[in-house]
Amino acid sequence: MMAHENLNFLPVSLNIADKKLLIIGGGKVALHKTLILNKFTDNISIVSPEFHEGFDALPFTKLKQKYSPEVLQDAFIIYICTGDKNLNAQIKSDAAERNILACVCDNPALCDFISPAVHREEHFTIAVSSDGRNVRRSIAIRNQISELINKGILKLYD
């Protein structure tokens, strides 16, 4: 049997139709995650006592409050982006107790899942992941793929 010690995250595509995605945090990282997720769903709720001004124009449910475990109700997956390591760990623990998959931004060791760098076009999604170890490189590779598609060098259709 082969050892797979370097592979921690299984690349899968989750069905999020009619599922609530929850983002906890209202800063730049949370805004960035929200904008990426918006390509896939409108069913996003964001919880934070304060929101970056970029959230103003977004049509999602925004709950202006401090975190409490009650906000996890009905969440399918959550992105934890508070910037407070202790609070992030507490939210992750609360999610685990409720069997909710959680991504703790900037801390792959605490993540149940990670989000890859994505190029989305029509019904194709191309995802590049580094197991959370080199996010910038994943983005660079995704950008190279996107450029090849945009220039017509890499064709999605015949």
Short mmCIF file of N, CA and C in Angstrom, two decimals:
data_model
loop_
_atom_site.label_atom_id
_atom_site.label_comp_id
_atom_site.label_asym_id
_atom_site.label_seq_id
_atom_site.Cartn_x
_atom_site.Cartn_y
_atom_site.Cartn_z
N MET A 1 0.83 -1.17 0.00
CA MET A 1 0.00 0.00 0.00
C MET A 1 0.88 1.25 0.00
N MET A 2 0.52 2.24 -0.80
CA MET A 2 1.30 3.47 -0.91
C MET A 2 0.99 4.39 0.27
N ALA A 3 2.01 5.07 0.75
CA ALA A 3 1.81 6.08 1.80
C ALA A 3 1.37 7.38 1.16
N HIS A 4 0.41 8.04 1.78
CA HIS A 4 -0.10 9.31 1.28
C HIS A 4 0.05 10.39 2.34
N GLU A 5 1.20 10.40 2.96
CA GLU A 5 1.41 11.32 4.08
C GLU A 5 1.34 12.79 3.69
N ASN A 6 1.54 13.13 2.44
CA ASN A 6 1.54 14.53 2.04
C ASN A 6 0.17 15.02 1.58
N LEU A 7 -0.80 14.13 1.48
CA LEU A 7 -2.12 14.52 1.01
C LEU A 7 -3.09 14.56 2.18
N ASN A 8 -3.49 15.77 2.56
CA ASN A 8 -4.39 15.92 3.70
C ASN A 8 -5.82 16.23 3.28
N PHE A 9 -5.99 16.85 2.12
CA PHE A 9 -7.31 17.32 1.71
C PHE A 9 -7.72 16.63 0.41
N LEU A 10 -8.89 16.03 0.43
CA LEU A 10 -9.44 15.36 -0.74
C LEU A 10 -10.17 16.39 -1.60
N PRO A 11 -9.79 16.53 -2.87
CA PRO A 11 -10.51 17.48 -3.72
C PRO A 11 -11.87 16.91 -4.11
N VAL A 12 -12.92 17.58 -3.70
CA VAL A 12 -14.28 17.17 -4.02
C VAL A 12 -15.08 18.41 -4.41
N SER A 13 -16.20 18.19 -5.03
CA SER A 13 -17.15 19.27 -5.32
C SER A 13 -18.40 18.98 -4.50
N LEU A 14 -18.77 19.92 -3.66
CA LEU A 14 -19.92 19.76 -2.78
C LEU A 14 -21.17 20.34 -3.42
N ASN A 15 -22.27 19.66 -3.25
CA ASN A 15 -23.56 20.18 -3.70
C ASN A 15 -24.05 21.17 -2.64
N ILE A 16 -24.07 22.45 -2.99
CA ILE A 16 -24.50 23.47 -2.04
C ILE A 16 -25.86 24.05 -2.38
N ALA A 17 -26.56 23.42 -3.31
CA ALA A 17 -27.90 23.90 -3.67
C ALA A 17 -28.77 23.89 -2.42
N ASP A 18 -29.39 25.01 -2.16
CA ASP A 18 -30.30 25.17 -1.02
C ASP A 18 -29.63 24.94 0.33
N LYS A 19 -28.32 25.10 0.39
CA LYS A 19 -27.59 24.94 1.64
C LYS A 19 -27.05 26.30 2.10
N LYS A 20 -27.08 26.52 3.39
CA LYS A 20 -26.61 27.79 3.95
C LYS A 20 -25.10 27.73 4.19
N LEU A 21 -24.40 28.69 3.59
CA LEU A 21 -22.98 28.87 3.85
C LEU A 21 -22.86 30.03 4.82
N LEU A 22 -22.05 29.85 5.82
CA LEU A 22 -21.91 30.85 6.88
C LEU A 22 -20.47 31.35 6.92
N ILE A 23 -20.34 32.66 6.97
CA ILE A 23 -19.03 33.28 7.14
C ILE A 23 -19.06 34.03 8.46
N ILE A 24 -18.09 33.76 9.30
CA ILE A 24 -18.01 34.46 10.58
C ILE A 24 -16.79 35.36 10.52
N GLY A 25 -17.05 36.65 10.54
CA GLY A 25 -16.03 37.67 10.42
C GLY A 25 -16.46 38.69 9.38
N GLY A 26 -16.03 39.91 9.55
CA GLY A 26 -16.47 40.97 8.64
C GLY A 26 -15.35 41.79 8.05
N GLY A 27 -14.13 41.28 8.10
CA GLY A 27 -12.98 42.01 7.58
C GLY A 27 -12.68 41.68 6.12
N LYS A 28 -11.47 42.04 5.70
CA LYS A 28 -11.07 41.84 4.31
C LYS A 28 -11.04 40.37 3.90
N VAL A 29 -10.57 39.51 4.77
CA VAL A 29 -10.51 38.08 4.44
C VAL A 29 -11.92 37.53 4.25
N ALA A 30 -12.82 37.88 5.14
CA ALA A 30 -14.22 37.44 5.03
C ALA A 30 -14.86 38.00 3.76
N LEU A 31 -14.56 39.24 3.43
CA LEU A 31 -15.09 39.84 2.21
C LEU A 31 -14.59 39.08 0.98
N HIS A 32 -13.31 38.78 0.97
CA HIS A 32 -12.72 38.03 -0.15
C HIS A 32 -13.41 36.67 -0.31
N LYS A 33 -13.60 35.94 0.79
CA LYS A 33 -14.28 34.64 0.74
C LYS A 33 -15.70 34.80 0.23
N THR A 34 -16.39 35.84 0.68
CA THR A 34 -17.77 36.07 0.26
C THR A 34 -17.85 36.30 -1.24
N LEU A 35 -16.94 37.10 -1.76
CA LEU A 35 -16.94 37.39 -3.20
C LEU A 35 -16.67 36.13 -4.02
N ILE A 36 -15.80 35.28 -3.53
CA ILE A 36 -15.52 34.01 -4.22
C ILE A 36 -16.75 33.10 -4.17
N LEU A 37 -17.34 32.97 -2.99
CA LEU A 37 -18.51 32.09 -2.83
C LEU A 37 -19.71 32.58 -3.62
N ASN A 38 -19.78 33.88 -3.83
CA ASN A 38 -20.89 34.47 -4.59
C ASN A 38 -20.95 33.93 -6.02
N LYS A 39 -19.84 33.41 -6.53
CA LYS A 39 -19.84 32.82 -7.87
C LYS A 39 -20.63 31.51 -7.89
N PHE A 40 -20.89 30.95 -6.70
CA PHE A 40 -21.52 29.64 -6.60
C PHE A 40 -22.91 29.66 -5.98
N THR A 41 -23.17 30.64 -5.11
CA THR A 41 -24.45 30.65 -4.40
C THR A 41 -24.79 32.05 -3.89
N ASP A 42 -26.08 32.25 -3.67
CA ASP A 42 -26.54 33.48 -3.02
C ASP A 42 -26.93 33.21 -1.57
N ASN A 43 -26.87 31.96 -1.16
CA ASN A 43 -27.31 31.56 0.17
C ASN A 43 -26.15 31.65 1.17
N ILE A 44 -25.73 32.88 1.42
CA ILE A 44 -24.60 33.15 2.31
C ILE A 44 -25.07 34.06 3.42
N SER A 45 -24.71 33.72 4.64
CA SER A 45 -24.95 34.59 5.79
C SER A 45 -23.60 34.96 6.39
N ILE A 46 -23.48 36.20 6.82
CA ILE A 46 -22.24 36.69 7.40
C ILE A 46 -22.55 37.24 8.78
N VAL A 47 -21.75 36.83 9.75
CA VAL A 47 -21.93 37.27 11.13
C VAL A 47 -20.68 38.00 11.59
N SER A 48 -20.86 39.23 12.07
CA SER A 48 -19.73 40.00 12.59
C SER A 48 -20.27 41.23 13.33
N PRO A 49 -19.54 41.66 14.36
CA PRO A 49 -19.97 42.90 15.02
C PRO A 49 -19.71 44.13 14.15
N GLU A 50 -18.79 44.01 13.20
CA GLU A 50 -18.48 45.10 12.27
C GLU A 50 -18.20 44.52 10.90
N PHE A 51 -18.49 45.31 9.86
CA PHE A 51 -18.29 44.86 8.49
C PHE A 51 -17.41 45.83 7.71
N HIS A 52 -16.49 45.27 6.93
CA HIS A 52 -15.71 46.06 5.98
C HIS A 52 -16.68 46.75 5.03
N GLU A 53 -16.35 47.94 4.60
CA GLU A 53 -17.26 48.71 3.73
C GLU A 53 -17.61 47.97 2.44
N GLY A 54 -16.78 47.05 2.01
CA GLY A 54 -17.06 46.28 0.80
C GLY A 54 -18.31 45.43 0.90
N PHE A 55 -18.76 45.14 2.11
CA PHE A 55 -19.98 44.35 2.31
C PHE A 55 -21.24 45.16 2.04
N ASP A 56 -21.13 46.49 2.04
CA ASP A 56 -22.31 47.35 1.94
C ASP A 56 -23.19 47.03 0.74
N ALA A 57 -22.60 46.77 -0.41
CA ALA A 57 -23.37 46.56 -1.64
C ALA A 57 -23.77 45.10 -1.86
N LEU A 58 -23.36 44.22 -0.98
CA LEU A 58 -23.64 42.80 -1.17
C LEU A 58 -25.02 42.45 -0.61
N PRO A 59 -25.76 41.60 -1.33
CA PRO A 59 -27.15 41.31 -0.96
C PRO A 59 -27.35 40.19 0.06
N PHE A 60 -26.31 39.78 0.72
CA PHE A 60 -26.41 38.63 1.61
C PHE A 60 -26.96 39.02 2.97
N THR A 61 -27.37 38.00 3.72
CA THR A 61 -27.83 38.21 5.09
C THR A 61 -26.63 38.57 5.94
N LYS A 62 -26.67 39.74 6.54
CA LYS A 62 -25.59 40.20 7.40
C LYS A 62 -26.15 40.39 8.81
N LEU A 63 -25.60 39.65 9.74
CA LEU A 63 -26.02 39.75 11.13
C LEU A 63 -24.94 40.52 11.89
N LYS A 64 -25.25 41.74 12.27
CA LYS A 64 -24.28 42.59 12.96
C LYS A 64 -24.33 42.27 14.45
N GLN A 65 -23.53 41.28 14.82
CA GLN A 65 -23.50 40.84 16.21
C GLN A 65 -22.21 40.08 16.47
N LYS A 66 -21.89 39.91 17.74
CA LYS A 66 -20.75 39.08 18.12
C LYS A 66 -21.13 37.62 17.91
N TYR A 67 -20.13 36.79 17.76
CA TYR A 67 -20.36 35.36 17.57
C TYR A 67 -21.03 34.76 18.80
N SER A 68 -21.98 33.90 18.56
CA SER A 68 -22.54 33.01 19.57
C SER A 68 -22.84 31.70 18.85
N PRO A 69 -22.78 30.57 19.56
CA PRO A 69 -22.99 29.27 18.90
C PRO A 69 -24.33 29.15 18.17
N GLU A 70 -25.32 29.94 18.57
CA GLU A 70 -26.62 29.87 17.92
C GLU A 70 -26.57 30.21 16.43
N VAL A 71 -25.59 31.01 16.02
CA VAL A 71 -25.52 31.40 14.60
C VAL A 71 -25.17 30.22 13.70
N LEU A 72 -24.67 29.14 14.29
CA LEU A 72 -24.30 27.96 13.51
C LEU A 72 -25.50 27.15 13.05
N GLN A 73 -26.66 27.42 13.63
CA GLN A 73 -27.86 26.66 13.30
C GLN A 73 -28.14 26.69 11.80
N ASP A 74 -28.39 25.54 11.24
CA ASP A 74 -28.74 25.34 9.83
C ASP A 74 -27.58 25.59 8.87
N ALA A 75 -26.37 25.81 9.36
CA ALA A 75 -25.23 26.02 8.46
C ALA A 75 -24.76 24.68 7.92
N PHE A 76 -24.47 24.66 6.63
CA PHE A 76 -23.93 23.46 5.98
C PHE A 76 -22.41 23.43 6.16
N ILE A 77 -21.77 24.52 5.80
CA ILE A 77 -20.33 24.70 6.03
C ILE A 77 -20.10 26.13 6.51
N ILE A 78 -18.99 26.32 7.20
CA ILE A 78 -18.67 27.67 7.67
C ILE A 78 -17.23 28.02 7.36
N TYR A 79 -17.05 29.30 7.11
CA TYR A 79 -15.72 29.89 6.97
C TYR A 79 -15.51 30.79 8.18
N ILE A 80 -14.46 30.53 8.91
CA ILE A 80 -14.17 31.28 10.13
C ILE A 80 -13.04 32.25 9.82
N CYS A 81 -13.37 33.54 9.84
CA CYS A 81 -12.43 34.58 9.40
C CYS A 81 -12.40 35.75 10.38
N THR A 82 -12.29 35.48 11.67
CA THR A 82 -12.39 36.58 12.64
C THR A 82 -11.07 37.31 12.86
N GLY A 83 -9.95 36.67 12.59
CA GLY A 83 -8.66 37.28 12.89
C GLY A 83 -8.24 37.08 14.34
N ASP A 84 -9.09 36.49 15.15
CA ASP A 84 -8.80 36.22 16.56
C ASP A 84 -8.60 34.71 16.70
N LYS A 85 -7.35 34.29 16.91
CA LYS A 85 -7.03 32.85 16.92
C LYS A 85 -7.81 32.08 17.97
N ASN A 86 -7.97 32.66 19.15
CA ASN A 86 -8.71 31.97 20.21
C ASN A 86 -10.19 31.83 19.85
N LEU A 87 -10.77 32.90 19.33
CA LEU A 87 -12.18 32.84 18.92
C LEU A 87 -12.35 31.86 17.76
N ASN A 88 -11.42 31.90 16.80
CA ASN A 88 -11.49 30.96 15.68
C ASN A 88 -11.50 29.51 16.18
N ALA A 89 -10.62 29.20 17.14
CA ALA A 89 -10.55 27.84 17.69
C ALA A 89 -11.84 27.48 18.41
N GLN A 90 -12.44 28.43 19.12
CA GLN A 90 -13.70 28.16 19.81
C GLN A 90 -14.83 27.89 18.81
N ILE A 91 -14.89 28.71 17.75
CA ILE A 91 -15.92 28.51 16.73
C ILE A 91 -15.73 27.15 16.06
N LYS A 92 -14.49 26.79 15.77
CA LYS A 92 -14.19 25.50 15.15
C LYS A 92 -14.67 24.37 16.07
N SER A 93 -14.42 24.49 17.35
CA SER A 93 -14.86 23.48 18.31
C SER A 93 -16.38 23.39 18.36
N ASP A 94 -17.05 24.54 18.37
CA ASP A 94 -18.52 24.56 18.37
C ASP A 94 -19.07 23.91 17.10
N ALA A 95 -18.44 24.17 15.98
CA ALA A 95 -18.87 23.57 14.70
C ALA A 95 -18.67 22.05 14.74
N ALA A 96 -17.55 21.61 15.25
CA ALA A 96 -17.27 20.17 15.33
C ALA A 96 -18.31 19.46 16.18
N GLU A 97 -18.72 20.07 17.28
CA GLU A 97 -19.75 19.49 18.14
C GLU A 97 -21.07 19.31 17.39
N ARG A 98 -21.30 20.13 16.38
CA ARG A 98 -22.54 20.10 15.62
C ARG A 98 -22.38 19.40 14.27
N ASN A 99 -21.20 18.80 14.05
CA ASN A 99 -20.89 18.11 12.79
C ASN A 99 -21.00 19.02 11.58
N ILE A 100 -20.54 20.26 11.74
CA ILE A 100 -20.52 21.22 10.64
C ILE A 100 -19.07 21.36 10.18
N LEU A 101 -18.85 21.19 8.88
CA LEU A 101 -17.51 21.36 8.34
C LEU A 101 -17.09 22.83 8.42
N ALA A 102 -15.84 23.06 8.83
CA ALA A 102 -15.37 24.42 9.02
C ALA A 102 -14.01 24.63 8.36
N CYS A 103 -13.85 25.81 7.80
CA CYS A 103 -12.57 26.25 7.25
C CYS A 103 -12.13 27.44 8.10
N VAL A 104 -11.01 27.28 8.78
CA VAL A 104 -10.46 28.36 9.58
C VAL A 104 -9.42 29.06 8.71
N CYS A 105 -9.80 30.23 8.22
CA CYS A 105 -8.94 30.94 7.27
C CYS A 105 -7.56 31.18 7.86
N ASP A 106 -6.57 30.95 7.05
CA ASP A 106 -5.16 31.12 7.41
C ASP A 106 -4.66 30.14 8.45
N ASN A 107 -5.38 29.00 8.63
CA ASN A 107 -4.92 27.99 9.56
C ASN A 107 -5.35 26.60 9.07
N PRO A 108 -4.67 26.08 8.04
CA PRO A 108 -5.06 24.78 7.47
C PRO A 108 -5.09 23.64 8.49
N ALA A 109 -4.28 23.73 9.54
CA ALA A 109 -4.25 22.66 10.54
C ALA A 109 -5.59 22.51 11.25
N LEU A 110 -6.39 23.57 11.33
CA LEU A 110 -7.70 23.51 11.98
C LEU A 110 -8.84 23.27 11.00
N CYS A 111 -8.53 23.20 9.73
CA CYS A 111 -9.59 23.12 8.70
C CYS A 111 -10.08 21.70 8.46
N ASP A 112 -11.40 21.58 8.29
CA ASP A 112 -12.00 20.34 7.81
C ASP A 112 -11.93 20.31 6.29
N PHE A 113 -11.89 21.47 5.68
CA PHE A 113 -11.79 21.60 4.23
C PHE A 113 -11.07 22.90 3.93
N ILE A 114 -10.57 23.00 2.72
CA ILE A 114 -9.97 24.24 2.25
C ILE A 114 -10.58 24.56 0.89
N SER A 115 -10.56 25.82 0.55
CA SER A 115 -11.09 26.22 -0.76
C SER A 115 -9.93 26.41 -1.72
N PRO A 116 -9.98 25.76 -2.86
CA PRO A 116 -8.91 25.92 -3.84
C PRO A 116 -9.05 27.24 -4.59
N ALA A 117 -8.02 27.58 -5.34
CA ALA A 117 -8.10 28.70 -6.28
C ALA A 117 -8.92 28.19 -7.47
N VAL A 118 -9.95 28.94 -7.86
CA VAL A 118 -10.93 28.45 -8.81
C VAL A 118 -11.03 29.33 -10.04
N HIS A 119 -11.13 28.68 -11.19
CA HIS A 119 -11.54 29.35 -12.43
C HIS A 119 -12.88 28.75 -12.78
N ARG A 120 -13.88 29.59 -12.91
CA ARG A 120 -15.25 29.12 -13.19
C ARG A 120 -15.70 29.70 -14.50
N GLU A 121 -16.16 28.82 -15.38
CA GLU A 121 -16.67 29.25 -16.68
C GLU A 121 -17.78 28.31 -17.11
N GLU A 122 -18.97 28.89 -17.27
CA GLU A 122 -20.16 28.12 -17.58
C GLU A 122 -20.31 26.98 -16.57
N HIS A 123 -20.38 25.75 -17.01
CA HIS A 123 -20.55 24.66 -16.05
C HIS A 123 -19.24 23.94 -15.72
N PHE A 124 -18.12 24.57 -16.04
CA PHE A 124 -16.82 24.03 -15.69
C PHE A 124 -16.23 24.78 -14.51
N THR A 125 -15.66 24.03 -13.60
CA THR A 125 -14.91 24.61 -12.49
C THR A 125 -13.55 23.94 -12.48
N ILE A 126 -12.52 24.75 -12.59
CA ILE A 126 -11.15 24.24 -12.52
C ILE A 126 -10.58 24.72 -11.20
N ALA A 127 -10.13 23.79 -10.39
CA ALA A 127 -9.66 24.10 -9.05
C ALA A 127 -8.20 23.70 -8.89
N VAL A 128 -7.43 24.57 -8.24
CA VAL A 128 -6.02 24.31 -7.98
C VAL A 128 -5.80 24.46 -6.48
N SER A 129 -5.27 23.41 -5.88
CA SER A 129 -5.05 23.43 -4.44
C SER A 129 -3.65 22.96 -4.11
N SER A 130 -3.12 23.50 -3.03
CA SER A 130 -1.79 23.10 -2.56
C SER A 130 -1.87 22.46 -1.18
N ASP A 131 -3.03 21.91 -0.84
CA ASP A 131 -3.24 21.35 0.49
C ASP A 131 -3.12 22.44 1.56
N GLY A 132 -3.36 23.67 1.17
CA GLY A 132 -3.28 24.79 2.11
C GLY A 132 -1.87 25.23 2.43
N ARG A 133 -0.88 24.67 1.74
CA ARG A 133 0.52 24.95 2.08
C ARG A 133 1.12 26.10 1.29
N ASN A 134 0.60 26.37 0.09
CA ASN A 134 1.15 27.44 -0.72
C ASN A 134 0.02 28.06 -1.53
N VAL A 135 -0.79 28.83 -0.85
CA VAL A 135 -1.98 29.42 -1.47
C VAL A 135 -1.61 30.34 -2.62
N ARG A 136 -0.58 31.14 -2.45
CA ARG A 136 -0.17 32.06 -3.52
C ARG A 136 0.23 31.32 -4.79
N ARG A 137 0.88 30.20 -4.64
CA ARG A 137 1.27 29.41 -5.82
C ARG A 137 0.03 28.81 -6.48
N SER A 138 -0.93 28.37 -5.70
CA SER A 138 -2.18 27.86 -6.26
C SER A 138 -2.88 28.93 -7.08
N ILE A 139 -2.90 30.14 -6.56
CA ILE A 139 -3.52 31.26 -7.27
C ILE A 139 -2.76 31.56 -8.55
N ALA A 140 -1.44 31.52 -8.50
CA ALA A 140 -0.63 31.79 -9.69
C ALA A 140 -0.90 30.75 -10.78
N ILE A 141 -0.98 29.48 -10.39
CA ILE A 141 -1.25 28.43 -11.36
C ILE A 141 -2.66 28.60 -11.94
N ARG A 142 -3.64 28.88 -11.08
CA ARG A 142 -5.00 29.14 -11.55
C ARG A 142 -5.02 30.29 -12.54
N ASN A 143 -4.27 31.35 -12.24
CA ASN A 143 -4.23 32.51 -13.14
C ASN A 143 -3.61 32.14 -14.49
N GLN A 144 -2.61 31.28 -14.48
CA GLN A 144 -2.00 30.83 -15.74
C GLN A 144 -3.01 30.02 -16.55
N ILE A 145 -3.75 29.16 -15.89
CA ILE A 145 -4.78 28.38 -16.57
C ILE A 145 -5.85 29.30 -17.15
N SER A 146 -6.30 30.27 -16.33
CA SER A 146 -7.31 31.24 -16.79
C SER A 146 -6.83 31.99 -18.02
N GLU A 147 -5.56 32.39 -18.01
CA GLU A 147 -4.99 33.13 -19.14
C GLU A 147 -4.97 32.25 -20.40
N LEU A 148 -4.60 30.99 -20.25
CA LEU A 148 -4.59 30.07 -21.40
C LEU A 148 -5.99 29.89 -21.97
N ILE A 149 -6.98 29.82 -21.10
CA ILE A 149 -8.37 29.69 -21.56
C ILE A 149 -8.81 30.97 -22.26
N ASN A 150 -8.54 32.11 -21.65
CA ASN A 150 -8.95 33.40 -22.22
C ASN A 150 -8.29 33.68 -23.57
N LYS A 151 -7.08 33.19 -23.76
CA LYS A 151 -6.38 33.39 -25.04
C LYS A 151 -6.76 32.33 -26.07
N GLY A 152 -7.56 31.35 -25.66
CA GLY A 152 -7.98 30.30 -26.58
C GLY A 152 -6.95 29.21 -26.78
N ILE A 153 -5.87 29.22 -26.01
CA ILE A 153 -4.85 28.19 -26.12
C ILE A 153 -5.33 26.89 -25.49
N LEU A 154 -5.97 27.02 -24.36
CA LEU A 154 -6.59 25.87 -23.69
C LEU A 154 -8.08 25.99 -23.91
N LYS A 155 -8.65 25.01 -24.62
CA LYS A 155 -10.07 25.10 -25.00
C LYS A 155 -10.91 24.19 -24.13
N LEU A 156 -11.99 24.74 -23.60
CA LEU A 156 -12.92 23.94 -22.80
C LEU A 156 -13.88 23.19 -23.69
N TYR A 157 -14.04 23.66 -24.92
CA TYR A 157 -14.98 23.04 -25.85
C TYR A 157 -14.26 22.82 -27.18
N ASP A 158 -14.72 21.81 -27.93
CA ASP A 158 -14.18 21.57 -29.28
C ASP A 158 -14.89 22.44 -30.27
#
